[in-house]
mmCIF file of C-alpha atoms in Angstrom:
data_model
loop_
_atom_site.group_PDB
_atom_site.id
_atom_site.type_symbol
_atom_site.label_atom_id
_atom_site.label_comp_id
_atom_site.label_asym_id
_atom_site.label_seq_id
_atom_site.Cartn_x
_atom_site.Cartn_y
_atom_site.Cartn_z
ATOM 1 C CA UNK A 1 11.204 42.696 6.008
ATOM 2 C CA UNK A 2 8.136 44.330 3.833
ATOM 3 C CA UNK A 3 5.185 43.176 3.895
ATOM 4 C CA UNK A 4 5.728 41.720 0.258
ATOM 5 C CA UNK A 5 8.328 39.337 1.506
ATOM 6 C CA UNK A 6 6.802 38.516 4.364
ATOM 7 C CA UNK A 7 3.493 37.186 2.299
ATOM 8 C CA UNK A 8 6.181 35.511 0.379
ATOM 9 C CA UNK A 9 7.555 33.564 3.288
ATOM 10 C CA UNK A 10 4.484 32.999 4.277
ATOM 11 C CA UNK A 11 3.313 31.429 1.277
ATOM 12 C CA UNK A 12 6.519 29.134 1.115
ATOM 13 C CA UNK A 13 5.917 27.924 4.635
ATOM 14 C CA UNK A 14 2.255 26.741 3.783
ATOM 15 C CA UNK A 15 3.155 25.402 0.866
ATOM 16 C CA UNK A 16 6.225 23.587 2.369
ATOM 17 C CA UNK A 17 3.535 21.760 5.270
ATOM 18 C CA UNK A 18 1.158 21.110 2.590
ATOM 19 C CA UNK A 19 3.888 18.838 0.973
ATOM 20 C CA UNK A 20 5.010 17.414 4.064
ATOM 21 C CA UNK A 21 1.890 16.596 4.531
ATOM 22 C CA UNK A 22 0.957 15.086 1.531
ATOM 23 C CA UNK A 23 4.196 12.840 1.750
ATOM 24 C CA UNK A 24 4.559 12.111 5.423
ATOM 25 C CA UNK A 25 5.285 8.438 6.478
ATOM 26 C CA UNK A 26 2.041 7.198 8.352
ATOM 27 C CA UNK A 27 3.221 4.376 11.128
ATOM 28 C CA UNK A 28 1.714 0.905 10.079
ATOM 29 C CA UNK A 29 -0.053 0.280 12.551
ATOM 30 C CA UNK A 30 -2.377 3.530 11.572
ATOM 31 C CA UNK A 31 -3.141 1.870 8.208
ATOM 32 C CA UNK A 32 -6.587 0.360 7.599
ATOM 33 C CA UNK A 33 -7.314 -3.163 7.967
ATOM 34 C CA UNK A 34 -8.193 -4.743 4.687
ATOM 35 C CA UNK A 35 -6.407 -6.290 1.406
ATOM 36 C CA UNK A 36 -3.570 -4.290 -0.330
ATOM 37 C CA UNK A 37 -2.852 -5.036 -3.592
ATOM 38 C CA UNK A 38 1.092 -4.864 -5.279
ATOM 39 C CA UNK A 39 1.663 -1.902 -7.421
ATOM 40 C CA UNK A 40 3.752 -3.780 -10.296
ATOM 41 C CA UNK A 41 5.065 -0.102 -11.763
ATOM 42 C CA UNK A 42 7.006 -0.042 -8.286
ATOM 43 C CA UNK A 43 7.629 -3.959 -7.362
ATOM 44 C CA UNK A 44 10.740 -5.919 -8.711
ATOM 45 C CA UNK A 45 12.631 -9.236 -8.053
ATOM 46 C CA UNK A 46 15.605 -9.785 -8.058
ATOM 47 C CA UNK A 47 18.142 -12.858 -7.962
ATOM 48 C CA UNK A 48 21.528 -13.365 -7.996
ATOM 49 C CA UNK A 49 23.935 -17.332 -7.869
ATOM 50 C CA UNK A 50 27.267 -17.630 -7.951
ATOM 51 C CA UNK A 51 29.087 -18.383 -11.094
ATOM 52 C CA UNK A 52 32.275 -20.707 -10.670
ATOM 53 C CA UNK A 53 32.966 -18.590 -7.140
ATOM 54 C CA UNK A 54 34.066 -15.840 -9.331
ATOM 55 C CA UNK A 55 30.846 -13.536 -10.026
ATOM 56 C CA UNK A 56 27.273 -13.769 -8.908
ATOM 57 C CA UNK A 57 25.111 -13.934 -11.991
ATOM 58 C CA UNK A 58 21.828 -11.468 -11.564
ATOM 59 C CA UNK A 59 18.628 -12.089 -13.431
ATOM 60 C CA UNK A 60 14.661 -10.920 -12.027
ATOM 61 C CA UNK A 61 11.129 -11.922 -12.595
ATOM 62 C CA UNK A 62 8.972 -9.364 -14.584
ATOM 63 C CA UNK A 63 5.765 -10.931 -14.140
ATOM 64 C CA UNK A 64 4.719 -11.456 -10.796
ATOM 65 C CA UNK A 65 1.368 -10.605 -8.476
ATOM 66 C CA UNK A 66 1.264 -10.278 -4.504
ATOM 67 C CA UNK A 67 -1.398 -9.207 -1.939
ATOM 68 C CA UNK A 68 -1.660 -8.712 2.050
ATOM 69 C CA UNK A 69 -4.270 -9.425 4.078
ATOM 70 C CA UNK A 70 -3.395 -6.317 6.373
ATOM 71 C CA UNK A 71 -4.669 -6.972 10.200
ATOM 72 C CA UNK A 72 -4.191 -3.308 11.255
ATOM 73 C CA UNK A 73 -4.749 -4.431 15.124
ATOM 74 C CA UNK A 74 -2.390 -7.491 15.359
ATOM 75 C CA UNK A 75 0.227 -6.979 12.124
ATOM 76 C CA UNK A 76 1.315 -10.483 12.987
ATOM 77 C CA UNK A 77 -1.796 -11.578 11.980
ATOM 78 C CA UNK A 78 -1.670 -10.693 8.537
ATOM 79 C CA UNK A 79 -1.138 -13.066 6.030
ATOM 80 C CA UNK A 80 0.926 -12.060 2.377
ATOM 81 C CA UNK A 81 0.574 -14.168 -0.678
ATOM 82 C CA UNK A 82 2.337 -14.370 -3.837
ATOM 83 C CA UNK A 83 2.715 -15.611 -7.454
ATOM 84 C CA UNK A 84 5.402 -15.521 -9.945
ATOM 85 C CA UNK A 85 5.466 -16.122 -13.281
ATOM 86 C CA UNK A 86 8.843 -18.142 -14.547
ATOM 87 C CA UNK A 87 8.288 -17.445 -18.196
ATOM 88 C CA UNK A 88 9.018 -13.702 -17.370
ATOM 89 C CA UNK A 89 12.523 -14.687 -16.224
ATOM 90 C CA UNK A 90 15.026 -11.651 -17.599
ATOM 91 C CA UNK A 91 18.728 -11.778 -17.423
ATOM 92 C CA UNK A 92 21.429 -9.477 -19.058
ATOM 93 C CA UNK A 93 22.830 -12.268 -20.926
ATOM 94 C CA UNK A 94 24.128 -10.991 -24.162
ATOM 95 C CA UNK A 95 21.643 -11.221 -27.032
ATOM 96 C CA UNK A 96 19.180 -13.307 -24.331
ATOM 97 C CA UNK A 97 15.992 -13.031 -26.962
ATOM 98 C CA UNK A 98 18.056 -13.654 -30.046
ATOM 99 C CA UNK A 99 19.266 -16.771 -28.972
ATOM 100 C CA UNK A 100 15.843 -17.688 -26.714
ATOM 101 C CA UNK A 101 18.360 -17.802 -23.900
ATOM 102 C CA UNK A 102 15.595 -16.955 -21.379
ATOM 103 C CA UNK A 103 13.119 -19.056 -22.905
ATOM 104 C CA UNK A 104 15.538 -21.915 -22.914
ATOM 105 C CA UNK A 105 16.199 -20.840 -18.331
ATOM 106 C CA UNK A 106 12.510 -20.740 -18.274
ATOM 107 C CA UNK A 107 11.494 -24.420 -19.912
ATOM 108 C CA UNK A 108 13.917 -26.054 -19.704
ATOM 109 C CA UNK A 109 12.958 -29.456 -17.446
ATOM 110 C CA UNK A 110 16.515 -28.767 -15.742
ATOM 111 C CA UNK A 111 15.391 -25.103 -14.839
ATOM 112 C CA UNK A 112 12.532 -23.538 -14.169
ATOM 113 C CA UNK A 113 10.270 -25.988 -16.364
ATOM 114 C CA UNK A 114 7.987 -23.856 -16.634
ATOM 115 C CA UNK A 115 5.626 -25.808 -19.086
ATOM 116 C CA UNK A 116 4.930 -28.286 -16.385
ATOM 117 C CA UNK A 117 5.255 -25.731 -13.339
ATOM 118 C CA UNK A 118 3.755 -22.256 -14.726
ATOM 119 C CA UNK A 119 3.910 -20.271 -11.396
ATOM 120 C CA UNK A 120 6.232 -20.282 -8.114
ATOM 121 C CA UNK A 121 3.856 -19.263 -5.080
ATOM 122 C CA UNK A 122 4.356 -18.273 -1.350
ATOM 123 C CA UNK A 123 1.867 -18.093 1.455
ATOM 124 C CA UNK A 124 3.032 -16.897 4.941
ATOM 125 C CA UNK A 125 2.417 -18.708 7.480
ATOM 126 C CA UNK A 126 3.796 -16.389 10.908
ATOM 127 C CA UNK A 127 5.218 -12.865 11.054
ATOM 128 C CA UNK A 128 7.383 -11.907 13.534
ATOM 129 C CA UNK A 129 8.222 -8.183 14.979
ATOM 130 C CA UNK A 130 11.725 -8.183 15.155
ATOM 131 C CA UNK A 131 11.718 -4.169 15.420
ATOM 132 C CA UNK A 132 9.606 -1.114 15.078
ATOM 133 C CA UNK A 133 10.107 -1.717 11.309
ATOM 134 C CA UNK A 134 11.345 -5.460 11.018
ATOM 135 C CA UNK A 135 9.724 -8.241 10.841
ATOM 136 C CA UNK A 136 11.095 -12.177 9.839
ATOM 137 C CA UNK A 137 8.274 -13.519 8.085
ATOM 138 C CA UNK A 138 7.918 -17.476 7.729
ATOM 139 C CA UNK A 139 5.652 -19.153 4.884
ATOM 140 C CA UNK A 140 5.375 -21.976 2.417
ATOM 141 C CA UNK A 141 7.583 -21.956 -0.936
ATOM 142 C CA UNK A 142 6.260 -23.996 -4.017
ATOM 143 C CA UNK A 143 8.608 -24.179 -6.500
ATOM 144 C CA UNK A 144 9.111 -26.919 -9.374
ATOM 145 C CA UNK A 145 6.195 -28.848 -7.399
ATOM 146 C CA UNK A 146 7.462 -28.997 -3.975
ATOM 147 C CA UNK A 147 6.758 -26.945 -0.777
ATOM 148 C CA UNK A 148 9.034 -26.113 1.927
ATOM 149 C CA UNK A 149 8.911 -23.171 4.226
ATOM 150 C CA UNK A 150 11.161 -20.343 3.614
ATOM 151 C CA UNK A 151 12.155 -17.115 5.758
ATOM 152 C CA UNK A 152 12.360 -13.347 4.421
ATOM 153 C CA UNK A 153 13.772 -10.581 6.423
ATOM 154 C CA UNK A 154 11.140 -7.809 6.046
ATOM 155 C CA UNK A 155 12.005 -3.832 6.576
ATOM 156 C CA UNK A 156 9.076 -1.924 6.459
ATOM 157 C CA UNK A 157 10.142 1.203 4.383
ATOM 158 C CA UNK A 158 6.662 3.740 4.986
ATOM 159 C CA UNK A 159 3.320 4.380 4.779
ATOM 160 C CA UNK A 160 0.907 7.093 3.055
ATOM 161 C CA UNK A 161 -2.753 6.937 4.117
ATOM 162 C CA UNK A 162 -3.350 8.598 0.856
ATOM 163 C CA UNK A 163 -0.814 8.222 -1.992
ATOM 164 C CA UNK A 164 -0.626 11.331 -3.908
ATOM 165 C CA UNK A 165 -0.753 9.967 -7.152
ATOM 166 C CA UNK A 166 -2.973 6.993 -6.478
ATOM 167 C CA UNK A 167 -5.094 8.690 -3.618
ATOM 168 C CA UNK A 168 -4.815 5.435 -1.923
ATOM 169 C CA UNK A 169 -3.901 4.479 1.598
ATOM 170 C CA UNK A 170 -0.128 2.699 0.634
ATOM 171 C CA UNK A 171 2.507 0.741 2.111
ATOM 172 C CA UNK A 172 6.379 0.104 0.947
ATOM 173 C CA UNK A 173 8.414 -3.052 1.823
ATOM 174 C CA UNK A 174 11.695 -4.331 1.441
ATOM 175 C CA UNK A 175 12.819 -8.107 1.708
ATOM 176 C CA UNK A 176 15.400 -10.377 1.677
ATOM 177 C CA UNK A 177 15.633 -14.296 1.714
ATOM 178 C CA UNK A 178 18.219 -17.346 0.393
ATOM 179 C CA UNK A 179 17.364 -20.923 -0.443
ATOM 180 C CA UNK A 180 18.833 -24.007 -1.600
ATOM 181 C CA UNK A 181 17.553 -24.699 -5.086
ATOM 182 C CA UNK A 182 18.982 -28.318 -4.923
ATOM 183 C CA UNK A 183 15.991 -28.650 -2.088
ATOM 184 C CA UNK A 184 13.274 -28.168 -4.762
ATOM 185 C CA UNK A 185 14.859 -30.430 -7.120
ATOM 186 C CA UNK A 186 16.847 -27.869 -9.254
ATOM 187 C CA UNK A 187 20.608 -29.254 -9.243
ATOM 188 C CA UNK A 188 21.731 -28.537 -12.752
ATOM 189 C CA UNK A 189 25.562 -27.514 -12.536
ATOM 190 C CA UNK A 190 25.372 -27.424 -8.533
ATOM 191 C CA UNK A 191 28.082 -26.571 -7.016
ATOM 192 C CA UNK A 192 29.886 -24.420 -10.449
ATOM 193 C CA UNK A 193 26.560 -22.765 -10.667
ATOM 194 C CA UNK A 194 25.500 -22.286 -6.614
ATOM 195 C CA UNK A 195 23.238 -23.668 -4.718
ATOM 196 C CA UNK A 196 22.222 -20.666 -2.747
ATOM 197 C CA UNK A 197 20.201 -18.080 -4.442
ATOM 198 C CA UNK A 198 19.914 -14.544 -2.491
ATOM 199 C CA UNK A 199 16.500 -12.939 -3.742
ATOM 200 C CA UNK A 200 16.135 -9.268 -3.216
ATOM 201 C CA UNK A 201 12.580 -8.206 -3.287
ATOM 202 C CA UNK A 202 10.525 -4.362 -3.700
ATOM 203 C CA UNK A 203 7.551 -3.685 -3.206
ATOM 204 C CA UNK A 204 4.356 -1.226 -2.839
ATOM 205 C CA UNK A 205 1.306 -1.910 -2.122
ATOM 206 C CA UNK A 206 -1.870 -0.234 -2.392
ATOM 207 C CA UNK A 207 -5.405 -0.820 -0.324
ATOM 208 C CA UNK A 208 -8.366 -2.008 -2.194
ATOM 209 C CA UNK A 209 -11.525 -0.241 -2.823
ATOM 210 C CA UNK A 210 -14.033 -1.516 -0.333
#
C-alpha cells in the first residue's frame, strides 16, 4: 500500500471513531441528574380502538408536553409528567377538517369534551426495573375529570450525553399502555366502538440548561 492510501485509510478510520463517537449510546445511568424536557419534533402519540371487531381505527395527539425529573443515582426515583392537549386530536378520517370531524371527537360531551376538560395529564407515581432497558412505570391518569392509575411498559431506546444537533445530554423512550375508556366515563358506542384503547407512545427528551 503507498503511502497515499495509507493516509487515506487513515483518515477514514479517524473519521469513522469520530462519528461513533459523536453517536454512541451512553447507558442511563451515566446521564446527569436534573429535568429533561420532550423534544416535540421527535415525540408522537398514538391510539388505536377497535371498530365493530373488524379494524382498529388509529388517530394521535399533536399537541402534547412531557418532562422527567431524571434521578441519575436511583432511576426509580424519577418522576415523569405529562399533558395532552385533546383539541389536537388527528385522525385520517376522510375530509376530517372539512366536515370538523375532529373538532366534533374533540368537544363533543360524549368524547373528549374538551371545552369542559382542556388537557389529559399523567404523573408517575413508581418505576420499576424490569430489565437493563425496561421498566413498568405506574402513575395517575386524569382524563374527562377522573383519576385512576394506569401502567406503561417503558423500553429505554439510548442515550447521547451530547446530541449532535442539539449539543444536549438526550434520552429516547418507547412506551406502551391500554385502558378502559368506559372507566373514565367515556362509553359512547361501547362495545361496537371498544373499550380498550392501546396507546403507543415516542419520545426524546432533552436536559435543561442549568
Amino acid at each position: 500500500m503507498n503511502r497515499m492510501a495509507k493516509m487515506s485509510l487513515l483518515l477514514v478510520l479517524m473519521l469513522s471513531g469520530c462519528i461513533s463517537w459523536v453517536f454512541a449510546k451512553s447507558p442511563f445511568n451515566d446521564m446527569p441528574s436534573g429535568e429533561y424536557k420532550l423534544d416535540l419534533t421527535h415525540a408522537s402519540i398514538v391510539w388505536k380502538v377497535s371498530h365493530l371487531g373488524l379494524s382498529d381505527y388509529v388517530a394521535r395527539f399533536a399537541d402534547f408536553d412531557a418532562s422527567i425529573d431524571y434521578n441519575a443515582s436511583d432511576v426509580t426515583e424519577s418522576v415523569v409528567t405529562a399533558s395532552i392537549n385533546p383539541l389536537s386530536i388527528q385522525t385520517a378520517y376522510p375530509l376530517a377538517d372539512e366536515k370538523d370531524f375532529n373538532q366534533i371527537l374533540a368537544t363533543d360531551k360524549s368524547w373528549f369534551n374538551a371545552g369542559q376538560f382542556a388537557s389529559i395529564d399523567f404523573q408517575s407515581t413508581k418505576i420499576t426495573m424490569t430489565g437493563e432497558k425496561t421498566a413498568e412505570m405506574v402513575g395517575d391518569l386524569t382524563f374527562l375529570g377522573v383519576t385512576k392509575p394506569v401502567t406503561l411498559n417503558v423500553t429505554f431506546n439510548g442515550a447521547m450525553l451530547r446530541q449532535p444537533f442539539s449539543g444536549k445530554p438526550t434520552m429516547g423512550f418507547s412506551a406502551t399502555t391500554s385502558l378502559e375508556r368506559s372507566q373514565w366515563g367515556m362509553t359512547k358506542y361501547v362495545p361496537n366502538i371498544g373499550d380498550e384503547v392501546e396507546i403507543m407512545i415516542e419520545g426524546e427528551f432533552a436536559k435543561t440548561d442549568d
